[in-house]
PDB file of C-alpha atoms in Angstrom:
ATOM      1  CA  UNK A   1       4.498 -27.380   2.094  1.00  0.00           C
ATOM      2  CA  UNK A   2       7.478 -29.004   0.501  1.00  0.00           C
ATOM      3  CA  UNK A   3       8.651 -27.687  -2.821  1.00  0.00           C
ATOM      4  CA  UNK A   4      10.776 -29.608  -5.248  1.00  0.00           C
ATOM      5  CA  UNK A   5      13.878 -27.917  -6.515  1.00  0.00           C
ATOM      6  CA  UNK A   6      15.592 -28.742  -9.714  1.00  0.00           C
ATOM      7  CA  UNK A   7      19.246 -28.044 -10.073  1.00  0.00           C
ATOM      8  CA  UNK A   8      19.466 -26.494 -13.506  1.00  0.00           C
ATOM      9  CA  UNK A   9      23.091 -25.533 -13.124  1.00  0.00           C
ATOM     10  CA  UNK A  10      25.093 -27.424 -15.711  1.00  0.00           C
ATOM     11  CA  UNK A  11      27.425 -29.977 -14.251  1.00  0.00           C
ATOM     12  CA  UNK A  12      30.945 -28.786 -14.296  1.00  0.00           C
ATOM     13  CA  UNK A  13      30.972 -27.366 -17.850  1.00  0.00           C
ATOM     14  CA  UNK A  14      34.253 -25.559 -17.342  1.00  0.00           C
ATOM     15  CA  UNK A  15      36.961 -25.787 -14.763  1.00  0.00           C
ATOM     16  CA  UNK A  16      39.551 -23.045 -14.856  1.00  0.00           C
ATOM     17  CA  UNK A  17      43.116 -24.081 -14.337  1.00  0.00           C
ATOM     18  CA  UNK A  18      45.135 -22.762 -11.443  1.00  0.00           C
ATOM     19  CA  UNK A  19      48.396 -20.978 -12.119  1.00  0.00           C
ATOM     20  CA  UNK A  20      51.390 -23.020 -11.010  1.00  0.00           C
ATOM     21  CA  UNK A  21      54.783 -21.251 -11.237  1.00  0.00           C
ATOM     22  CA  UNK A  22      56.550 -24.631 -11.343  1.00  0.00           C
ATOM     23  CA  UNK A  23      55.110 -25.203 -14.802  1.00  0.00           C
ATOM     24  CA  UNK A  24      56.875 -22.085 -16.061  1.00  0.00           C
ATOM     25  CA  UNK A  25      60.068 -24.117 -15.704  1.00  0.00           C
ATOM     26  CA  UNK A  26      58.870 -26.180 -18.669  1.00  0.00           C
ATOM     27  CA  UNK A  27      58.764 -23.101 -20.909  1.00  0.00           C
ATOM     28  CA  UNK A  28      60.668 -23.632 -24.125  1.00  0.00           C
ATOM     29  CA  UNK A  29      61.104 -27.324 -23.425  1.00  0.00           C
ATOM     30  CA  UNK A  30      59.479 -29.631 -25.959  1.00  0.00           C
ATOM     31  CA  UNK A  31      57.797 -32.313 -23.920  1.00  0.00           C
ATOM     32  CA  UNK A  32      56.648 -34.631 -26.687  1.00  0.00           C
ATOM     33  CA  UNK A  33      59.330 -34.196 -29.322  1.00  0.00           C
ATOM     34  CA  UNK A  34      58.654 -37.323 -31.412  1.00  0.00           C
ATOM     35  CA  UNK A  35      54.961 -36.643 -31.431  1.00  0.00           C
ATOM     36  CA  UNK A  36      55.503 -33.007 -32.418  1.00  0.00           C
ATOM     37  CA  UNK A  37      57.803 -34.016 -35.267  1.00  0.00           C
ATOM     38  CA  UNK A  38      55.314 -36.543 -36.537  1.00  0.00           C
ATOM     39  CA  UNK A  39      52.443 -34.081 -36.233  1.00  0.00           C
ATOM     40  CA  UNK A  40      54.433 -31.393 -38.094  1.00  0.00           C
ATOM     41  CA  UNK A  41      54.998 -33.866 -40.909  1.00  0.00           C
ATOM     42  CA  UNK A  42      51.333 -34.875 -41.044  1.00  0.00           C
ATOM     43  CA  UNK A  43      50.277 -31.235 -40.955  1.00  0.00           C
ATOM     44  CA  UNK A  44      52.711 -30.268 -43.741  1.00  0.00           C
ATOM     45  CA  UNK A  45      51.487 -33.118 -45.927  1.00  0.00           C
ATOM     46  CA  UNK A  46      47.854 -32.206 -45.453  1.00  0.00           C
ATOM     47  CA  UNK A  47      45.895 -30.946 -48.427  1.00  0.00           C
ATOM     48  CA  UNK A  48      43.618 -28.027 -47.662  1.00  0.00           C
ATOM     49  CA  UNK A  49      40.981 -28.015 -50.428  1.00  0.00           C
ATOM     50  CA  UNK A  50      39.893 -24.559 -51.586  1.00  0.00           C
ATOM     51  CA  UNK A  51      36.518 -24.794 -49.814  1.00  0.00           C
ATOM     52  CA  UNK A  52      38.321 -25.507 -46.534  1.00  0.00           C
ATOM     53  CA  UNK A  53      40.736 -22.606 -47.075  1.00  0.00           C
ATOM     54  CA  UNK A  54      37.731 -20.362 -47.772  1.00  0.00           C
ATOM     55  CA  UNK A  55      35.971 -21.675 -44.682  1.00  0.00           C
ATOM     56  CA  UNK A  56      39.023 -21.020 -42.490  1.00  0.00           C
ATOM     57  CA  UNK A  57      39.546 -17.555 -43.984  1.00  0.00           C
ATOM     58  CA  UNK A  58      35.903 -16.694 -43.284  1.00  0.00           C
ATOM     59  CA  UNK A  59      36.305 -17.854 -39.692  1.00  0.00           C
ATOM     60  CA  UNK A  60      39.489 -15.915 -39.013  1.00  0.00           C
ATOM     61  CA  UNK A  61      38.135 -12.727 -40.543  1.00  0.00           C
ATOM     62  CA  UNK A  62      35.068 -12.686 -38.243  1.00  0.00           C
TER      63      UNK A  62
ATOM     64  CA  UNK B   1      32.099 -31.808 -21.953  1.00  0.00           C
ATOM     65  CA  UNK B   2      29.656 -32.352 -19.176  1.00  0.00           C
ATOM     66  CA  UNK B   3      31.710 -35.046 -17.538  1.00  0.00           C
ATOM     67  CA  UNK B   4      33.571 -34.662 -14.300  1.00  0.00           C
ATOM     68  CA  UNK B   5      37.032 -33.167 -14.763  1.00  0.00           C
ATOM     69  CA  UNK B   6      40.229 -33.059 -12.791  1.00  0.00           C
ATOM     70  CA  UNK B   7      41.530 -29.741 -11.565  1.00  0.00           C
ATOM     71  CA  UNK B   8      44.443 -28.625 -13.720  1.00  0.00           C
ATOM     72  CA  UNK B   9      47.457 -26.473 -12.979  1.00  0.00           C
ATOM     73  CA  UNK B  10      48.914 -24.328 -15.749  1.00  0.00           C
ATOM     74  CA  UNK B  11      51.847 -22.113 -16.653  1.00  0.00           C
ATOM     75  CA  UNK B  12      51.534 -18.366 -17.310  1.00  0.00           C
ATOM     76  CA  UNK B  13      50.995 -18.841 -21.068  1.00  0.00           C
ATOM     77  CA  UNK B  14      48.507 -21.655 -20.629  1.00  0.00           C
ATOM     78  CA  UNK B  15      50.591 -23.947 -22.833  1.00  0.00           C
ATOM     79  CA  UNK B  16      51.465 -26.554 -20.190  1.00  0.00           C
ATOM     80  CA  UNK B  17      49.049 -28.233 -17.801  1.00  0.00           C
ATOM     81  CA  UNK B  18      49.338 -30.846 -15.124  1.00  0.00           C
ATOM     82  CA  UNK B  19      46.732 -32.887 -13.310  1.00  0.00           C
ATOM     83  CA  UNK B  20      46.569 -36.049 -11.311  1.00  0.00           C
ATOM     84  CA  UNK B  21      44.559 -38.997 -12.570  1.00  0.00           C
ATOM     85  CA  UNK B  22      43.078 -40.936  -9.694  1.00  0.00           C
ATOM     86  CA  UNK B  23      41.845 -44.383 -10.636  1.00  0.00           C
ATOM     87  CA  UNK B  24      43.257 -47.790  -9.919  1.00  0.00           C
ATOM     88  CA  UNK B  25      46.419 -45.884  -9.151  1.00  0.00           C
ATOM     89  CA  UNK B  26      47.579 -42.245  -9.089  1.00  0.00           C
ATOM     90  CA  UNK B  27      49.258 -40.932 -12.218  1.00  0.00           C
ATOM     91  CA  UNK B  28      50.573 -37.465 -12.915  1.00  0.00           C
ATOM     92  CA  UNK B  29      49.484 -36.313 -16.364  1.00  0.00           C
ATOM     93  CA  UNK B  30      50.761 -33.478 -18.472  1.00  0.00           C
ATOM     94  CA  UNK B  31      49.070 -31.665 -21.351  1.00  0.00           C
ATOM     95  CA  UNK B  32      51.210 -29.629 -23.749  1.00  0.00           C
ATOM     96  CA  UNK B  33      50.364 -27.249 -26.576  1.00  0.00           C
ATOM     97  CA  UNK B  34      53.472 -27.153 -28.784  1.00  0.00           C
ATOM     98  CA  UNK B  35      53.682 -24.707 -31.650  1.00  0.00           C
ATOM     99  CA  UNK B  36      54.360 -25.654 -35.257  1.00  0.00           C
ATOM    100  CA  UNK B  37      57.018 -23.474 -36.885  1.00  0.00           C
ATOM    101  CA  UNK B  38      55.450 -20.426 -38.539  1.00  0.00           C
ATOM    102  CA  UNK B  39      56.966 -21.292 -41.924  1.00  0.00           C
ATOM    103  CA  UNK B  40      55.127 -24.646 -41.928  1.00  0.00           C
ATOM    104  CA  UNK B  41      51.845 -22.814 -41.454  1.00  0.00           C
ATOM    105  CA  UNK B  42      52.706 -20.202 -44.087  1.00  0.00           C
ATOM    106  CA  UNK B  43      53.684 -22.916 -46.556  1.00  0.00           C
ATOM    107  CA  UNK B  44      50.057 -23.980 -46.503  1.00  0.00           C
ATOM    108  CA  UNK B  45      48.988 -20.469 -47.459  1.00  0.00           C
ATOM    109  CA  UNK B  46      47.970 -19.102 -44.088  1.00  0.00           C
ATOM    110  CA  UNK B  47      48.963 -15.635 -42.898  1.00  0.00           C
ATOM    111  CA  UNK B  48      51.884 -15.467 -40.439  1.00  0.00           C
ATOM    112  CA  UNK B  49      49.671 -14.405 -37.538  1.00  0.00           C
ATOM    113  CA  UNK B  50      47.945 -17.781 -37.579  1.00  0.00           C
ATOM    114  CA  UNK B  51      49.545 -20.073 -35.041  1.00  0.00           C
ATOM    115  CA  UNK B  52      48.956 -23.802 -34.979  1.00  0.00           C
ATOM    116  CA  UNK B  53      49.673 -25.785 -31.827  1.00  0.00           C
ATOM    117  CA  UNK B  54      49.927 -29.524 -31.540  1.00  0.00           C
ATOM    118  CA  UNK B  55      47.991 -30.857 -28.579  1.00  0.00           C
ATOM    119  CA  UNK B  56      49.713 -33.732 -26.818  1.00  0.00           C
ATOM    120  CA  UNK B  57      49.297 -35.350 -23.458  1.00  0.00           C
ATOM    121  CA  UNK B  58      50.866 -38.157 -21.536  1.00  0.00           C
ATOM    122  CA  UNK B  59      52.204 -39.410 -18.235  1.00  0.00           C
ATOM    123  CA  UNK B  60      55.075 -38.238 -16.110  1.00  0.00           C
ATOM    124  CA  UNK B  61      57.580 -41.083 -16.061  1.00  0.00           C
ATOM    125  CA  UNK B  62      58.077 -41.898 -12.362  1.00  0.00           C
ATOM    126  CA  UNK B  63      61.358 -40.702 -10.816  1.00  0.00           C
ATOM    127  CA  UNK B  64      62.217 -38.599 -13.868  1.00  0.00           C
ATOM    128  CA  UNK B  65      61.324 -35.205 -15.310  1.00  0.00           C
ATOM    129  CA  UNK B  66      60.325 -36.793 -18.601  1.00  0.00           C
ATOM    130  CA  UNK B  67      56.959 -37.543 -20.078  1.00  0.00           C
ATOM    131  CA  UNK B  68      55.629 -40.260 -22.331  1.00  0.00           C
ATOM    132  CA  UNK B  69      52.572 -40.371 -24.558  1.00  0.00           C
ATOM    133  CA  UNK B  70      53.186 -44.052 -25.331  1.00  0.00           C
ATOM    134  CA  UNK B  71      51.997 -45.451 -22.038  1.00  0.00           C
ATOM    135  CA  UNK B  72      48.639 -47.196 -21.879  1.00  0.00           C
ATOM    136  CA  UNK B  73      47.861 -46.449 -18.259  1.00  0.00           C
ATOM    137  CA  UNK B  74      44.396 -48.067 -18.144  1.00  0.00           C
ATOM    138  CA  UNK B  75      43.591 -46.250 -14.931  1.00  0.00           C
ATOM    139  CA  UNK B  76      39.827 -46.619 -15.284  1.00  0.00           C
ATOM    140  CA  UNK B  77      39.121 -42.894 -15.699  1.00  0.00           C
ATOM    141  CA  UNK B  78      39.535 -42.338 -19.434  1.00  0.00           C
ATOM    142  CA  UNK B  79      36.420 -40.203 -19.870  1.00  0.00           C
ATOM    143  CA  UNK B  80      37.447 -37.948 -17.028  1.00  0.00           C
ATOM    144  CA  UNK B  81      40.967 -37.610 -18.479  1.00  0.00           C
ATOM    145  CA  UNK B  82      39.704 -36.757 -21.969  1.00  0.00           C
ATOM    146  CA  UNK B  83      37.213 -34.296 -20.543  1.00  0.00           C
ATOM    147  CA  UNK B  84      40.021 -32.662 -18.568  1.00  0.00           C
ATOM    148  CA  UNK B  85      42.243 -32.437 -21.651  1.00  0.00           C
ATOM    149  CA  UNK B  86      39.372 -30.949 -23.696  1.00  0.00           C
ATOM    150  CA  UNK B  87      38.766 -28.456 -20.922  1.00  0.00           C
ATOM    151  CA  UNK B  88      42.345 -27.183 -21.157  1.00  0.00           C
ATOM    152  CA  UNK B  89      41.534 -25.983 -24.706  1.00  0.00           C
ATOM    153  CA  UNK B  90      39.157 -23.400 -23.244  1.00  0.00           C
ATOM    154  CA  UNK B  91      41.908 -22.053 -21.012  1.00  0.00           C
ATOM    155  CA  UNK B  92      44.396 -22.206 -23.872  1.00  0.00           C
ATOM    156  CA  UNK B  93      42.094 -20.159 -26.137  1.00  0.00           C
ATOM    157  CA  UNK B  94      41.525 -17.588 -23.448  1.00  0.00           C
ATOM    158  CA  UNK B  95      45.232 -16.748 -23.669  1.00  0.00           C
ATOM    159  CA  UNK B  96      45.767 -17.681 -27.335  1.00  0.00           C
ATOM    160  CA  UNK B  97      42.416 -16.807 -28.935  1.00  0.00           C
ATOM    161  CA  UNK B  98      43.513 -16.979 -32.570  1.00  0.00           C
ATOM    162  CA  UNK B  99      45.445 -20.207 -32.331  1.00  0.00           C
ATOM    163  CA  UNK B 100      44.399 -23.392 -34.105  1.00  0.00           C
ATOM    164  CA  UNK B 101      44.777 -26.761 -32.392  1.00  0.00           C
ATOM    165  CA  UNK B 102      46.095 -29.792 -34.261  1.00  0.00           C
ATOM    166  CA  UNK B 103      45.369 -33.106 -32.659  1.00  0.00           C
ATOM    167  CA  UNK B 104      46.132 -36.727 -33.475  1.00  0.00           C
ATOM    168  CA  UNK B 105      46.372 -39.801 -31.298  1.00  0.00           C
ATOM    169  CA  UNK B 106      49.688 -41.213 -30.237  1.00  0.00           C
ATOM    170  CA  UNK B 107      50.428 -44.607 -31.702  1.00  0.00           C
ATOM    171  CA  UNK B 108      51.791 -47.157 -29.271  1.00  0.00           C
ATOM    172  CA  UNK B 109      53.258 -50.113 -31.131  1.00  0.00           C
ATOM    173  CA  UNK B 110      50.636 -52.621 -32.310  1.00  0.00           C
ATOM    174  CA  UNK B 111      47.856 -50.068 -31.716  1.00  0.00           C
ATOM    175  CA  UNK B 112      48.204 -48.115 -34.953  1.00  0.00           C
ATOM    176  CA  UNK B 113      45.405 -45.598 -35.264  1.00  0.00           C
ATOM    177  CA  UNK B 114      43.530 -46.948 -32.272  1.00  0.00           C
ATOM    178  CA  UNK B 115      43.820 -43.888 -30.096  1.00  0.00           C
ATOM    179  CA  UNK B 116      42.915 -41.469 -32.863  1.00  0.00           C
ATOM    180  CA  UNK B 117      39.804 -43.567 -33.493  1.00  0.00           C
ATOM    181  CA  UNK B 118      39.011 -43.553 -29.811  1.00  0.00           C
ATOM    182  CA  UNK B 119      39.282 -39.747 -29.680  1.00  0.00           C
ATOM    183  CA  UNK B 120      37.095 -39.518 -32.757  1.00  0.00           C
ATOM    184  CA  UNK B 121      34.349 -41.518 -31.023  1.00  0.00           C
ATOM    185  CA  UNK B 122      34.531 -39.091 -28.100  1.00  0.00           C
ATOM    186  CA  UNK B 123      34.388 -36.134 -30.501  1.00  0.00           C
ATOM    187  CA  UNK B 124      31.287 -37.656 -32.069  1.00  0.00           C
ATOM    188  CA  UNK B 125      29.666 -38.224 -28.717  1.00  0.00           C
ATOM    189  CA  UNK B 126      30.201 -34.645 -27.599  1.00  0.00           C
ATOM    190  CA  UNK B 127      30.119 -33.022 -31.014  1.00  0.00           C
ATOM    191  CA  UNK B 128      27.095 -30.770 -30.349  1.00  0.00           C
ATOM    192  CA  UNK B 129      28.764 -29.396 -27.238  1.00  0.00           C
ATOM    193  CA  UNK B 130      32.174 -28.933 -28.894  1.00  0.00           C
ATOM    194  CA  UNK B 131      30.581 -27.393 -31.982  1.00  0.00           C
ATOM    195  CA  UNK B 132      29.156 -24.589 -29.846  1.00  0.00           C
ATOM    196  CA  UNK B 133      32.652 -23.247 -29.240  1.00  0.00           C
ATOM    197  CA  UNK B 134      34.780 -24.634 -32.049  1.00  0.00           C
ATOM    198  CA  UNK B 135      34.830 -25.759 -35.657  1.00  0.00           C
ATOM    199  CA  UNK B 136      36.224 -29.238 -36.072  1.00  0.00           C
ATOM    200  CA  UNK B 137      37.954 -30.307 -39.272  1.00  0.00           C
ATOM    201  CA  UNK B 138      39.049 -33.888 -39.847  1.00  0.00           C
ATOM    202  CA  UNK B 139      41.891 -35.263 -41.947  1.00  0.00           C
ATOM    203  CA  UNK B 140      40.897 -38.222 -44.073  1.00  0.00           C
ATOM    204  CA  UNK B 141      43.661 -39.700 -46.215  1.00  0.00           C
ATOM    205  CA  UNK B 142      45.767 -36.545 -46.507  1.00  0.00           C
ATOM    206  CA  UNK B 143      42.849 -34.199 -47.114  1.00  0.00           C
ATOM    207  CA  UNK B 144      41.117 -31.949 -44.632  1.00  0.00           C
ATOM    208  CA  UNK B 145      37.336 -31.601 -44.514  1.00  0.00           C
ATOM    209  CA  UNK B 146      34.608 -30.473 -42.152  1.00  0.00           C
ATOM    210  CA  UNK B 147      34.133 -33.120 -39.482  1.00  0.00           C
ATOM    211  CA  UNK B 148      31.294 -35.553 -40.087  1.00  0.00           C
ATOM    212  CA  UNK B 149      30.205 -38.287 -37.752  1.00  0.00           C
ATOM    213  CA  UNK B 150      30.944 -41.836 -38.838  1.00  0.00           C
ATOM    214  CA  UNK B 151      34.039 -41.091 -40.916  1.00  0.00           C
ATOM    215  CA  UNK B 152      37.434 -42.377 -39.866  1.00  0.00           C
ATOM    216  CA  UNK B 153      39.847 -39.454 -39.530  1.00  0.00           C
ATOM    217  CA  UNK B 154      43.555 -39.603 -38.775  1.00  0.00           C
ATOM    218  CA  UNK B 155      43.962 -36.072 -37.351  1.00  0.00           C
ATOM    219  CA  UNK B 156      41.881 -33.063 -36.412  1.00  0.00           C
ATOM    220  CA  UNK B 157      42.198 -29.307 -36.737  1.00  0.00           C
ATOM    221  CA  UNK B 158      40.154 -27.392 -34.200  1.00  0.00           C
ATOM    222  CA  UNK B 159      39.432 -23.710 -34.671  1.00  0.00           C
ATOM    223  CA  UNK B 160      37.770 -21.607 -32.021  1.00  0.00           C
ATOM    224  CA  UNK B 161      34.586 -19.926 -33.179  1.00  0.00           C
ATOM    225  CA  UNK B 162      34.844 -16.135 -33.230  1.00  0.00           C
TER     226      UNK B 162
END
């Protein structure tokens, strides 16, 4: 008698990266300097309302 | 995200990743988590142990050691690329569990805001899945709020759930 099988394993939910020593050569080097500078500016100019600060503090104290 | 992903290679700190996009052509991609200076984080009232990393990714410029996030490669595998980039966050958090991720789209000329909007649509599509592991905050105007579908954000702060 044939039985149907269902593959319940989720498809590829996480793929671990493989260590590559060559990438250690990029340590300390900023790869996307302009983007980082712009992002730093955006981040610095961001207003964190009190409820968001409270939310973040709750999260980090868990 | 339950979409096919590319295999990534990473450095010891899990701050730099490389993978190869295979579509109409073959393109080497790089993903980088680059840290904001601690004082910028503290200025906003956060304790010094909180680290915020900017997530950026782009293409290796052929015949150089440089990278660009301005290229529109149109390689026909965008979902797979974004899924791969999102997947690196899980590796990143394994090594940097308390770090926050800041993310905004790059802005090639004449495409102002387009990429950020594109990433937002992907975040919306996979929000339930992402929300299982992380809290997503969106920046609207210059104010941060909890991410809600349908709103147009210009940047995102992603915090791993404890």
